Short mmCIF file of C-alpha atoms in Angstrom, two decimals:
data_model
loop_
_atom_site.label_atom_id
_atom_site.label_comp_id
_atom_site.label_asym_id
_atom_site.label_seq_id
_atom_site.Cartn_x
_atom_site.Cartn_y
_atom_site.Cartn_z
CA UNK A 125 1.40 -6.92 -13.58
CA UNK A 126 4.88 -8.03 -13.36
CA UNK A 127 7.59 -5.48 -14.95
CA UNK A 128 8.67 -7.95 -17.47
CA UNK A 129 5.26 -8.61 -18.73
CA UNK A 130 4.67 -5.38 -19.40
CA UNK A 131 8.24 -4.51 -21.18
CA UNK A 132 7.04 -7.83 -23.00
CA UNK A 133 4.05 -6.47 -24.91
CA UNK A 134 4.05 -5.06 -27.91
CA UNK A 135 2.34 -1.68 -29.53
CA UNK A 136 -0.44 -3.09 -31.36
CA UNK A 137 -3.64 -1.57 -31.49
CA UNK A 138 -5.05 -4.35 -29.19
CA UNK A 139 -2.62 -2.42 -26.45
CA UNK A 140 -3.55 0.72 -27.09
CA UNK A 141 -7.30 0.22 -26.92
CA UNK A 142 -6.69 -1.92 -23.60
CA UNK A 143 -4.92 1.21 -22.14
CA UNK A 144 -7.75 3.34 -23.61
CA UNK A 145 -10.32 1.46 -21.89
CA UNK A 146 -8.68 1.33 -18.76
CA UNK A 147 -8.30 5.02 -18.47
CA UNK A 148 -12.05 5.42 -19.29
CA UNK A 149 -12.73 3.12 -16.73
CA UNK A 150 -10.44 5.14 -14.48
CA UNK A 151 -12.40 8.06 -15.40
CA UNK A 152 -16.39 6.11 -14.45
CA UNK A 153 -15.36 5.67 -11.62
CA UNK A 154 -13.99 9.12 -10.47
CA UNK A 155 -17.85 9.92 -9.10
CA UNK A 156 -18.02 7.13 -6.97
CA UNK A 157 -14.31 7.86 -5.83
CA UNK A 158 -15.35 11.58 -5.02
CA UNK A 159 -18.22 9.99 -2.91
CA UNK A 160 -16.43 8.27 -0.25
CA UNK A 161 -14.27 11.15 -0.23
CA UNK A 162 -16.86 13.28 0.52
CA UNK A 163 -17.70 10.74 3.22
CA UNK A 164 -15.05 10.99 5.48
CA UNK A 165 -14.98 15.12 4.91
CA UNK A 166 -16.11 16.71 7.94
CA UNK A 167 -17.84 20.16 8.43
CA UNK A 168 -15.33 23.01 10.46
CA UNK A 169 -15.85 26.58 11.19
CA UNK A 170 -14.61 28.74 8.60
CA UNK A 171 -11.40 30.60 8.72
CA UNK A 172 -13.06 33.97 8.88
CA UNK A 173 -14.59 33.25 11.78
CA UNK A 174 -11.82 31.47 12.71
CA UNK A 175 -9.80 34.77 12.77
CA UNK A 176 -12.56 36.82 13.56
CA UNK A 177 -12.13 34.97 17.40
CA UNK A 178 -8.64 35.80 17.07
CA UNK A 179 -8.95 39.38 16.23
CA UNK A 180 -11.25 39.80 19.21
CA UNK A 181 -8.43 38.79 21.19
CA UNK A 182 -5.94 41.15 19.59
CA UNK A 183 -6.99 43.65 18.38
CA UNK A 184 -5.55 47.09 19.95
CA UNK A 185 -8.20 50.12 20.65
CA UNK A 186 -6.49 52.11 18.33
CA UNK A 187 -7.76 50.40 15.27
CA UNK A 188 -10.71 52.23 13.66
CA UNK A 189 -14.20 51.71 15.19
CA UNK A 190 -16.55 48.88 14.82
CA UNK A 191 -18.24 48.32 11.44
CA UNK A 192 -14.98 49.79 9.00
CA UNK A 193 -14.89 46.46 7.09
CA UNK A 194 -11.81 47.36 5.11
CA UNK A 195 -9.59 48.10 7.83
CA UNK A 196 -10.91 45.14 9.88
CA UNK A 197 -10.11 42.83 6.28
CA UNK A 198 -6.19 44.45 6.50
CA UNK A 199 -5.28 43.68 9.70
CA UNK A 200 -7.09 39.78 9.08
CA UNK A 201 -4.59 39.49 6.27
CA UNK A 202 -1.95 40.57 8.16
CA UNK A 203 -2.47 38.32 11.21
CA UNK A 204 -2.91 35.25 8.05
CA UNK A 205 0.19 35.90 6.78
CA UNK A 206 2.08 35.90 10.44
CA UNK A 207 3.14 39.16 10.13
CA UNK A 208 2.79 41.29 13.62
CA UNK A 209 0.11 43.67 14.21
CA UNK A 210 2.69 45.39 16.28
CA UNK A 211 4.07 47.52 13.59
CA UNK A 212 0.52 49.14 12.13
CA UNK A 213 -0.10 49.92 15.76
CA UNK A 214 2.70 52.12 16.51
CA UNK A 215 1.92 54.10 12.87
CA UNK A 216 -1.56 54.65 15.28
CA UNK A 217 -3.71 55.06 11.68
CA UNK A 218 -6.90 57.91 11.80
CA UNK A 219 -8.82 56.15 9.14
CA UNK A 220 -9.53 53.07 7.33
CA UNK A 221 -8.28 54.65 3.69
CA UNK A 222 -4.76 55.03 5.54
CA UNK A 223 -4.64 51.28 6.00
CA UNK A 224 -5.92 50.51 2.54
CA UNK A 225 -3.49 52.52 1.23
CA UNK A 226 -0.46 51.04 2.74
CA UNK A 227 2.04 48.30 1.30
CA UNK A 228 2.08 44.75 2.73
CA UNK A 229 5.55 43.06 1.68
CA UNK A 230 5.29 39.25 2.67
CA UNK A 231 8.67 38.75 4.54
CA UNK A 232 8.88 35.17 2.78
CA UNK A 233 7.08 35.21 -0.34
CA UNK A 234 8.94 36.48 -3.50
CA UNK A 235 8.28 36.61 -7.23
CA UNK A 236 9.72 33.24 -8.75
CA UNK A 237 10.87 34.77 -11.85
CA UNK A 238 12.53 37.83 -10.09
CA UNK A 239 12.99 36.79 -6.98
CA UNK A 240 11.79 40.17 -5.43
CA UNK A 241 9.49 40.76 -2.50
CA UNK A 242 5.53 40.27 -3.05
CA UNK A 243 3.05 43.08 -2.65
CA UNK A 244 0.13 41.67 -0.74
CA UNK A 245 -3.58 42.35 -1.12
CA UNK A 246 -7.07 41.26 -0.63
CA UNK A 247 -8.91 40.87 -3.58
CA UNK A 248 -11.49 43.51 -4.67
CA UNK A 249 -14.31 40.92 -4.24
CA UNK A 250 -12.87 38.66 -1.15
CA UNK A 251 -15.86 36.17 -1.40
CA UNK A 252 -15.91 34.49 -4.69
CA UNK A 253 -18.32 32.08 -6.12
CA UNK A 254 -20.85 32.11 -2.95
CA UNK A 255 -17.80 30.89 -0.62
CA UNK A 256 -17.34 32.44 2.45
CA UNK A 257 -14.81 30.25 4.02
CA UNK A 258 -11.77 32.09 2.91
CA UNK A 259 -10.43 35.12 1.54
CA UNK A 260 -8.99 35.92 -2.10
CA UNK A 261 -5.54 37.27 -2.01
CA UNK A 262 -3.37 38.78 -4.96
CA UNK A 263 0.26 39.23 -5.10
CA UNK A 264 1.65 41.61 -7.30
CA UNK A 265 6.07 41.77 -7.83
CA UNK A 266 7.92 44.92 -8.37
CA UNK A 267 8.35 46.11 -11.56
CA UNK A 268 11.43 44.68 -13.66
CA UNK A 269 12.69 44.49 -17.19
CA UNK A 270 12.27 41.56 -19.02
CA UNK A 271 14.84 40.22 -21.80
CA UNK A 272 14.11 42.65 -24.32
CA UNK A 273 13.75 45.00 -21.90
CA UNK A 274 10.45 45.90 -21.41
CA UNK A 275 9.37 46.56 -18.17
CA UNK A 276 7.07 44.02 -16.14
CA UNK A 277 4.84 43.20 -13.35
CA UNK A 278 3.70 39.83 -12.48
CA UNK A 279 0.71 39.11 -10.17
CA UNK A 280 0.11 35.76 -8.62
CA UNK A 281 -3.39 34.80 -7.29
CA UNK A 282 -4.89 32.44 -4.65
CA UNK A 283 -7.29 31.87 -2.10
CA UNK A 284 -6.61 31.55 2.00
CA UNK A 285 -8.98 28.27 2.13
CA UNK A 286 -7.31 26.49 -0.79
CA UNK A 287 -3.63 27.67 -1.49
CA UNK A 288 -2.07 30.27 -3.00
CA UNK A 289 -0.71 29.91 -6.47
CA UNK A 290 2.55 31.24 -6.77
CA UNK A 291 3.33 28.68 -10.25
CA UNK A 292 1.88 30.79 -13.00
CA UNK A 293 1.48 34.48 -12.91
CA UNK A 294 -2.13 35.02 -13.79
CA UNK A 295 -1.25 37.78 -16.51
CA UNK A 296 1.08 35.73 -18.51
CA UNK A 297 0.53 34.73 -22.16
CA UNK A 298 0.91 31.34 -23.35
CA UNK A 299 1.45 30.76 -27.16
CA UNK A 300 -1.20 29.33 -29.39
CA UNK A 301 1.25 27.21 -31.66
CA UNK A 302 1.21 23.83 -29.82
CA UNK A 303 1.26 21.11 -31.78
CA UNK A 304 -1.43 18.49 -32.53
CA UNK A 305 0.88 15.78 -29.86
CA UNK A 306 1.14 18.49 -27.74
CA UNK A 307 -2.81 19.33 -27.80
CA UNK A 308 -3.70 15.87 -27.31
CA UNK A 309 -1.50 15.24 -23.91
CA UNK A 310 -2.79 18.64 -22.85
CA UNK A 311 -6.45 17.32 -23.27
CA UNK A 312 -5.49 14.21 -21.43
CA UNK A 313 -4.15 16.07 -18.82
CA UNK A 314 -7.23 18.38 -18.01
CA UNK A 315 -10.44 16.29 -19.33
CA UNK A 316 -8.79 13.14 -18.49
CA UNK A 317 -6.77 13.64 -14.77
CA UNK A 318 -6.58 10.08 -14.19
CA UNK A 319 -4.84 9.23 -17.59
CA UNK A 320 -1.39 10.16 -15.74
CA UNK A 321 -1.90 7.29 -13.39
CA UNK A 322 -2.35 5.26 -15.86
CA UNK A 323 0.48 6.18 -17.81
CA UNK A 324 2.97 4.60 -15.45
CA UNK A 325 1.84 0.94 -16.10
CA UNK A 326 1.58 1.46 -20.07
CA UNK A 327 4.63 -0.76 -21.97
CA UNK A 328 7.28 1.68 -21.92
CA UNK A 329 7.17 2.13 -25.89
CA UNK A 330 4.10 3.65 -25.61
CA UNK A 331 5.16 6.10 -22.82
CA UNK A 332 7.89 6.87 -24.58
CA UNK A 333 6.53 8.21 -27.45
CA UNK A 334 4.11 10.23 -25.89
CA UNK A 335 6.56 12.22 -23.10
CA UNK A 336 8.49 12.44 -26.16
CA UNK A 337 5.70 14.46 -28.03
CA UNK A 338 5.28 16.62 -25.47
CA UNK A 339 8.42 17.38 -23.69
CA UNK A 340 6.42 19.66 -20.73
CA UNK A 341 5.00 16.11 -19.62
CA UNK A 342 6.86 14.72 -17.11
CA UNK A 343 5.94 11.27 -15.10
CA UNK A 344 7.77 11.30 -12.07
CA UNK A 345 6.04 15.30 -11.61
CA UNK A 346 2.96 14.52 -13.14
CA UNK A 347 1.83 11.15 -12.05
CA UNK A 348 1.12 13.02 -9.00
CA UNK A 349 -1.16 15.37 -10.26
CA UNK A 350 -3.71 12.86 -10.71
CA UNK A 351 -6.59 13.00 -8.32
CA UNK A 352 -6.33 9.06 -7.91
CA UNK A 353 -3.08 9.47 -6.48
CA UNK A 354 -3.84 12.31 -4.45
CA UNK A 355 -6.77 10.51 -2.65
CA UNK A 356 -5.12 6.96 -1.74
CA UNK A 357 -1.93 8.78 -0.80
CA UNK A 358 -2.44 8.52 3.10
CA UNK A 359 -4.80 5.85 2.41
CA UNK A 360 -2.30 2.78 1.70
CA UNK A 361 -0.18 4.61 -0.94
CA UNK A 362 2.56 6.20 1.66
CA UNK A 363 2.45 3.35 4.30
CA UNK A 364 3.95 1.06 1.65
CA UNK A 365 6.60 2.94 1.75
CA UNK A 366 7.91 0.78 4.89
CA UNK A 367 9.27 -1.56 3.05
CA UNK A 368 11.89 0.67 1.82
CA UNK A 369 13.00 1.07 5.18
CA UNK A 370 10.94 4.43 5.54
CA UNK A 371 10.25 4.63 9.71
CA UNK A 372 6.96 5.97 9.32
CA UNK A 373 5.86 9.56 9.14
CA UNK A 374 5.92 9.95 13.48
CA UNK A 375 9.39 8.92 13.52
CA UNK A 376 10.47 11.01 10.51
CA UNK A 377 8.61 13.91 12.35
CA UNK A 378 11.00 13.18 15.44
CA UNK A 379 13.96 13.31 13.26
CA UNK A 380 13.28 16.37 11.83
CA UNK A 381 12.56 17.99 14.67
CA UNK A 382 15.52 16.92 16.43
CA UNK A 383 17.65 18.21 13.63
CA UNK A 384 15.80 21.83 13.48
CA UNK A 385 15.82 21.82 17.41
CA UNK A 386 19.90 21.47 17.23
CA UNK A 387 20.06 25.11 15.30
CA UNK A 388 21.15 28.11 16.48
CA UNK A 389 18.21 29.37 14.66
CA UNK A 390 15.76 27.49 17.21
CA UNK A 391 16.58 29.99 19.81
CA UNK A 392 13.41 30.63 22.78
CA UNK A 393 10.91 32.89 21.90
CA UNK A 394 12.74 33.33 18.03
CA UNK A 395 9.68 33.08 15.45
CA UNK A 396 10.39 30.17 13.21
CA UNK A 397 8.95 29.59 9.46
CA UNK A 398 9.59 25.62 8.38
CA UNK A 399 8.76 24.74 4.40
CA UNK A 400 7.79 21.75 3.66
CA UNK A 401 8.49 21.05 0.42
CA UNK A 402 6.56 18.64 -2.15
CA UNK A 403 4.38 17.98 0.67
CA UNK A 404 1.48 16.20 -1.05
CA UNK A 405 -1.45 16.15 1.40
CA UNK A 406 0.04 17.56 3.86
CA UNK A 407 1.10 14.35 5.69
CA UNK A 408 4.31 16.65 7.53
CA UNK A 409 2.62 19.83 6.93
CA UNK A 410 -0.03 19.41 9.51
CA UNK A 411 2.19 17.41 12.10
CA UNK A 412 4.34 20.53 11.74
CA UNK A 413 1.93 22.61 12.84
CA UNK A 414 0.51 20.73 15.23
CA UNK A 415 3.94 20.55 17.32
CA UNK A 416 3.74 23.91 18.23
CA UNK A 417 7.47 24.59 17.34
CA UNK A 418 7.09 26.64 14.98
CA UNK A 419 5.66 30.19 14.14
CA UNK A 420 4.72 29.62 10.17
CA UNK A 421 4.38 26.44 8.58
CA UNK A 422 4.24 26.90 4.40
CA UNK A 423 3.51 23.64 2.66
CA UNK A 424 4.50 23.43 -0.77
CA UNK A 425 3.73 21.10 -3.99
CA UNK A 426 3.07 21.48 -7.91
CA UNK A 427 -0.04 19.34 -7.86
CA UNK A 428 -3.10 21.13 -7.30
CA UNK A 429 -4.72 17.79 -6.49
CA UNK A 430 -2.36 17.19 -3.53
CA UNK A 431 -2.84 20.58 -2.34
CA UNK A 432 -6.61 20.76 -2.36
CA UNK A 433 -6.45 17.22 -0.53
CA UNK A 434 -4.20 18.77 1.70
CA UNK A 435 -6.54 21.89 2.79
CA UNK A 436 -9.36 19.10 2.91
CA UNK A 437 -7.43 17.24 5.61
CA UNK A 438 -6.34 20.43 7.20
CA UNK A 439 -9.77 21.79 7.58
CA UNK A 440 -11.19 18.07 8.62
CA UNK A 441 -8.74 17.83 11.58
CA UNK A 442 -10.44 19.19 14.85
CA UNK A 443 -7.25 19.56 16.42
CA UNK A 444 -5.34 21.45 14.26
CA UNK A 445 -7.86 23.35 13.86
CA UNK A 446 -7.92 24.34 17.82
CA UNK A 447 -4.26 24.86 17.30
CA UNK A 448 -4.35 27.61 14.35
CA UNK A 449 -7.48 29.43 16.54
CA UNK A 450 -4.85 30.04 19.21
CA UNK A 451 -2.60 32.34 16.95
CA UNK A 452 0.52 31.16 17.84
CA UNK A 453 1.16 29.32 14.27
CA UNK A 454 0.63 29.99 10.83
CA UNK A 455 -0.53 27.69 8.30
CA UNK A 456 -0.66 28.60 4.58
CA UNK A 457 -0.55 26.07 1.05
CA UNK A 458 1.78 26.98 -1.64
CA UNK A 459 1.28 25.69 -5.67
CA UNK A 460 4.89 26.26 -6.94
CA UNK A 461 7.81 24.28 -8.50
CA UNK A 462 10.90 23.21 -6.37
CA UNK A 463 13.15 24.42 -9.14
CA UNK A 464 11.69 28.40 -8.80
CA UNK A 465 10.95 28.15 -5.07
CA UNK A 466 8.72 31.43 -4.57
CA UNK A 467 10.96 32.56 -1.78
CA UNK A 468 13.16 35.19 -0.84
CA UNK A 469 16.41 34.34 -0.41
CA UNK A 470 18.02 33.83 3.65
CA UNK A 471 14.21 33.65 4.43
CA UNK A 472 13.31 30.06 5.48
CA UNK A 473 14.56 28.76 8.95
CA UNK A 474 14.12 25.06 7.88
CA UNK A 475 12.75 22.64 5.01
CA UNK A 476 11.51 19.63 4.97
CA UNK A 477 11.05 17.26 1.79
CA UNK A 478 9.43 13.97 2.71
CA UNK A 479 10.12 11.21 -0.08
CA UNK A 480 9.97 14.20 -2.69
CA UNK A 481 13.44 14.25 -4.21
CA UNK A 482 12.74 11.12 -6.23
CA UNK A 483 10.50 12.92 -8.14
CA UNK A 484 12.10 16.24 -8.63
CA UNK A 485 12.23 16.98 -12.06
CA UNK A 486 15.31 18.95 -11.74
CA UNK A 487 17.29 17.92 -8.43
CA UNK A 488 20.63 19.93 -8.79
CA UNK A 489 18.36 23.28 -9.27
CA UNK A 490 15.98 21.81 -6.94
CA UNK A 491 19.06 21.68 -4.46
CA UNK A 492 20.55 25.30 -5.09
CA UNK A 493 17.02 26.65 -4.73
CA UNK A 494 16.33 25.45 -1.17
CA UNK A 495 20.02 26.38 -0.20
CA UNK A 496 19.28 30.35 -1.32
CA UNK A 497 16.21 30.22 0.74
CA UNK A 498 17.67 28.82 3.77
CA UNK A 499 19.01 31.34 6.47
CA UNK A 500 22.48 31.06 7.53
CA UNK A 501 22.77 28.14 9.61
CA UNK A 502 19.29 26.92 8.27
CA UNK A 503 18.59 23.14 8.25
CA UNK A 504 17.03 20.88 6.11
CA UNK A 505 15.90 17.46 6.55
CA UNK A 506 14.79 14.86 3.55
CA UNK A 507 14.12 11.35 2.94
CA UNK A 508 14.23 9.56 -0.34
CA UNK A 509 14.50 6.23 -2.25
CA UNK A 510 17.92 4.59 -3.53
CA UNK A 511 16.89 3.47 -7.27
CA UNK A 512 18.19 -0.15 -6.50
CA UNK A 513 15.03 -0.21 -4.63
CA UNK A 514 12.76 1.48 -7.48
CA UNK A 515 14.46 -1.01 -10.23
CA UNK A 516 12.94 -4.10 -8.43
CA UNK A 517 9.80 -2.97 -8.90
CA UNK A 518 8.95 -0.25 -11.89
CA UNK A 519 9.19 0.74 -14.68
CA UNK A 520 12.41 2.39 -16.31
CA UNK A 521 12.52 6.62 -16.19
CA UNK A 522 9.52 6.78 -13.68
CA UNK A 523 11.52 7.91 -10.73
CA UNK A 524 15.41 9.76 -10.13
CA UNK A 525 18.29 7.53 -10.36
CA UNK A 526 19.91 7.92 -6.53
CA UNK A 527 22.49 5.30 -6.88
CA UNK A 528 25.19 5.76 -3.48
CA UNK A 529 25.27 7.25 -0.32
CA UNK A 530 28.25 9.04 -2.23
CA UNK A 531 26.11 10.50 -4.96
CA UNK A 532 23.64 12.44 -2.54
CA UNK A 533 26.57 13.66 -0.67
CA UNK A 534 27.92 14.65 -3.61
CA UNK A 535 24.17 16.12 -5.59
CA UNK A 536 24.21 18.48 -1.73
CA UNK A 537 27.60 19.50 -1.76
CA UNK A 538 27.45 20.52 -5.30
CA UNK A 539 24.47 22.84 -3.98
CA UNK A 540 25.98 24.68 -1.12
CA UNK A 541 25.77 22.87 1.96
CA UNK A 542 28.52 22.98 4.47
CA UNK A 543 27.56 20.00 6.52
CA UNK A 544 25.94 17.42 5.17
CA UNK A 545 25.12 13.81 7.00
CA UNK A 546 23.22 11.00 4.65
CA UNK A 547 22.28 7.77 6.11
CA UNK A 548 20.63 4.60 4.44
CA UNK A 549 17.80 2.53 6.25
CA UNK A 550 16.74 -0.30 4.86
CA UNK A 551 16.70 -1.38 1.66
CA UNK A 552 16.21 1.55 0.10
CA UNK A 553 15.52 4.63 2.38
CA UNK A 554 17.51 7.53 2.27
CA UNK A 555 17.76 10.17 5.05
CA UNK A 556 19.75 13.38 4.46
CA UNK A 557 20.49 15.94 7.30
CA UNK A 558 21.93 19.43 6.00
CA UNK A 559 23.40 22.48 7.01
CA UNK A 560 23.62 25.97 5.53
#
């Protein structure tokens, strides 16, 4: 297991059937895996009736009468996405078509091509596949030209009790001319999840050649869309982080929130939206929301493995759960990349990235993209690893090369930032504290 045993080996096909067989075995056990999961799930009211109780609550007189299910559905979405009810009240609408008929902009969400606002609607059929514990929900961009200048419209699609998947419009075309490499790492990929766990302890030959073949495949992204990963993540996987020099998640909560509680932007009674961005299974997300500081909470990641473990622990916790009946916050999952944040730009109070950067794919773009987001005077709050720290114990290319103090400083300067404070704990922790 060492890293110079496995630089040591050699490509032979003795290697590549071990790896083989380990990845199968990987794979046999998935079921069992799934089990204990499924174990420690617990059952929770659904969201409907979750903001059915709140609608009770809220709902003016004005609003059309009992039974008109579509106008009842509108003003749901509405209260999901934390916008205010306050607005459709004064228009005082006569029917349900009038409500139907008008446009919901999300005030954060934009198209991550354009960068426009986000029409927002319920689906046609808002239970799907015998589920009634959420509600579908499609959002459509405003038309633009492309390249060649043809005009477009992207639509994004999701689901309020999973996440909404603002990565990959759902009318886009993909090309049919992928090679045979490029087939075969896109069939490990989606028959074979757990393959990208494996990946990382293959002799780096090996993994070489294949990221090579396919250059889409990325380890230090796609490692964590394995569902391995994305089930011991709370369970052993993050807590090793300590010895780093990582306080713990409760502490790195408390500095977060003292940071965010120091803006101008955290003014009494001010609504507040926090990202948190590449937030895995929601290990921030949730404490987020369950301080009570703030009015939206969006959680963020490119796996869908983390997210649907996130929504799992966010529907599992009873107290969270109390918390999001009361109305007063928002919570809502978010499939997207860090380097085409699907944001509108001076929307976002504050963002978090828990140990994320490391893995970021693209951190300079990943950098300018949370800057554009950010309000003026916006904060955001990250920890990370120094590589000193990952060379000790992995393999070469698997994670960002942070090398100084003086590099960081430099990576967030280079992005926007006006202030910017990075401090090193440890022996390899990295905590960054920004300004817009």
């Amino acid at each position: 297991r060492r890293k110079d045993n496995m630089r040591s080996l050699a490509i032979t096909p003795f290697t590549v059937m071990m790896a083989v067989q380990m990845c199968s075995s990987f794979t046999l056990k998935l079921p069992q895996l799934r089990s204990k999961h499924r174990f420690f799930e617990r059952s929770e009211t659904t969201l409907l009736s979750t903001l059915d109780s709140t609608e009770e609550q809220s709902t003016s007189k004005n609003y059309v009468a009992d039974g008109d299910e579509l106008a009842r559905r509108k003003r749901l979405l509405l209260n999901l996405l934390g916008s205010s009810s306050a607005a459709i009240d004064q228009q005082q609408p006569q029917s349900s078509q009038f409500l139907a008929e008008q446009t919901t902009f999300d005030p954060i969400f934009a198209c991550p091509i354009t960068k426009g606002p986000l029409e927002v609607q319920l689906n046609k059929s808002p239970i799907i596949g015998g589920s009634s514990s959420g509600v579908g929900v499609l959002f459509t961009s405003l038309s633009s030209n492309d390249a060649q200048g043809n005009e477009v419209v992207y639509q994004y699609e999701g689901r309020t009790d999973t996440y909404y998947n603002l990565l990959t419009p759902v009318n886009k075309t993909e090309s049919n001319n992928s090679t045979v490499a490029e087939l075969f790492i896109k069939s490990l990929e989606t028959a074979l999840p757990l393959v990208t766990n494996a990946l990382l302890f293959l002799p780096p030959p090996i993994r070489t050649v294949l990221q090579q073949q396919n250059k889409d495949f990325i380890l230090k992204r796609d490692l964590f869309t394995s569902p391995t990963v994305s089930f011991a993540y709370e369970r052993g996987w993050r807590q090793g982080f300590a010895a780093a020099g990582f306080p713990g998640p409760d502490k790195e909560l408390e500095m977060a929130n003292e940071l965010f509680s120091s803006s101008v932007l955290s003014s009494p009674g001010r609504r507040t939206t926090i990202v948190d961005m590449s937030c895995a299974t929601g290990i921030f997300t949730r404490r987020f929301a369950l301080s009570g500081l703030y009015s939206r909470v969006i959680g963020c990641d490119y796996s869908d493995s983390m997210l649907q473990e996130a929504r799992r622990r966010i529907q599992s916790d009873r107290f969270l759960q109390s918390k999001l009946r009361n109305g007063d916050t928002t919570l809502e999952l978010v499939r997207c990349d860090v380097a085409a944040i699907p944001m509108q730009s001076n929307s976002v109070d504050f963002v978090n990235a828990g140990a994320a950067m490391h893995c970021w794919p693209d951190v300079p773009t990943g950098l300018l993209e949370i800057h554009r987001i950010l309000r003026p005077g916006g904060k955001y709050f990250a920890s990370t690893f120094l590589s000193k720290y990952f060379k000790a114990i992995s393999s070469e290319g698997a994670y960002n090369d942070f090398e100084s103090k003086e590099m960081m400083e430099s990576l967030l300067r280079n992005a926007g930032f006006s202030t910017v404070f990075v401090e090193i704990l440890g022996a390899g922790c990295v905590i960054i504290r920004c300004e817009k």
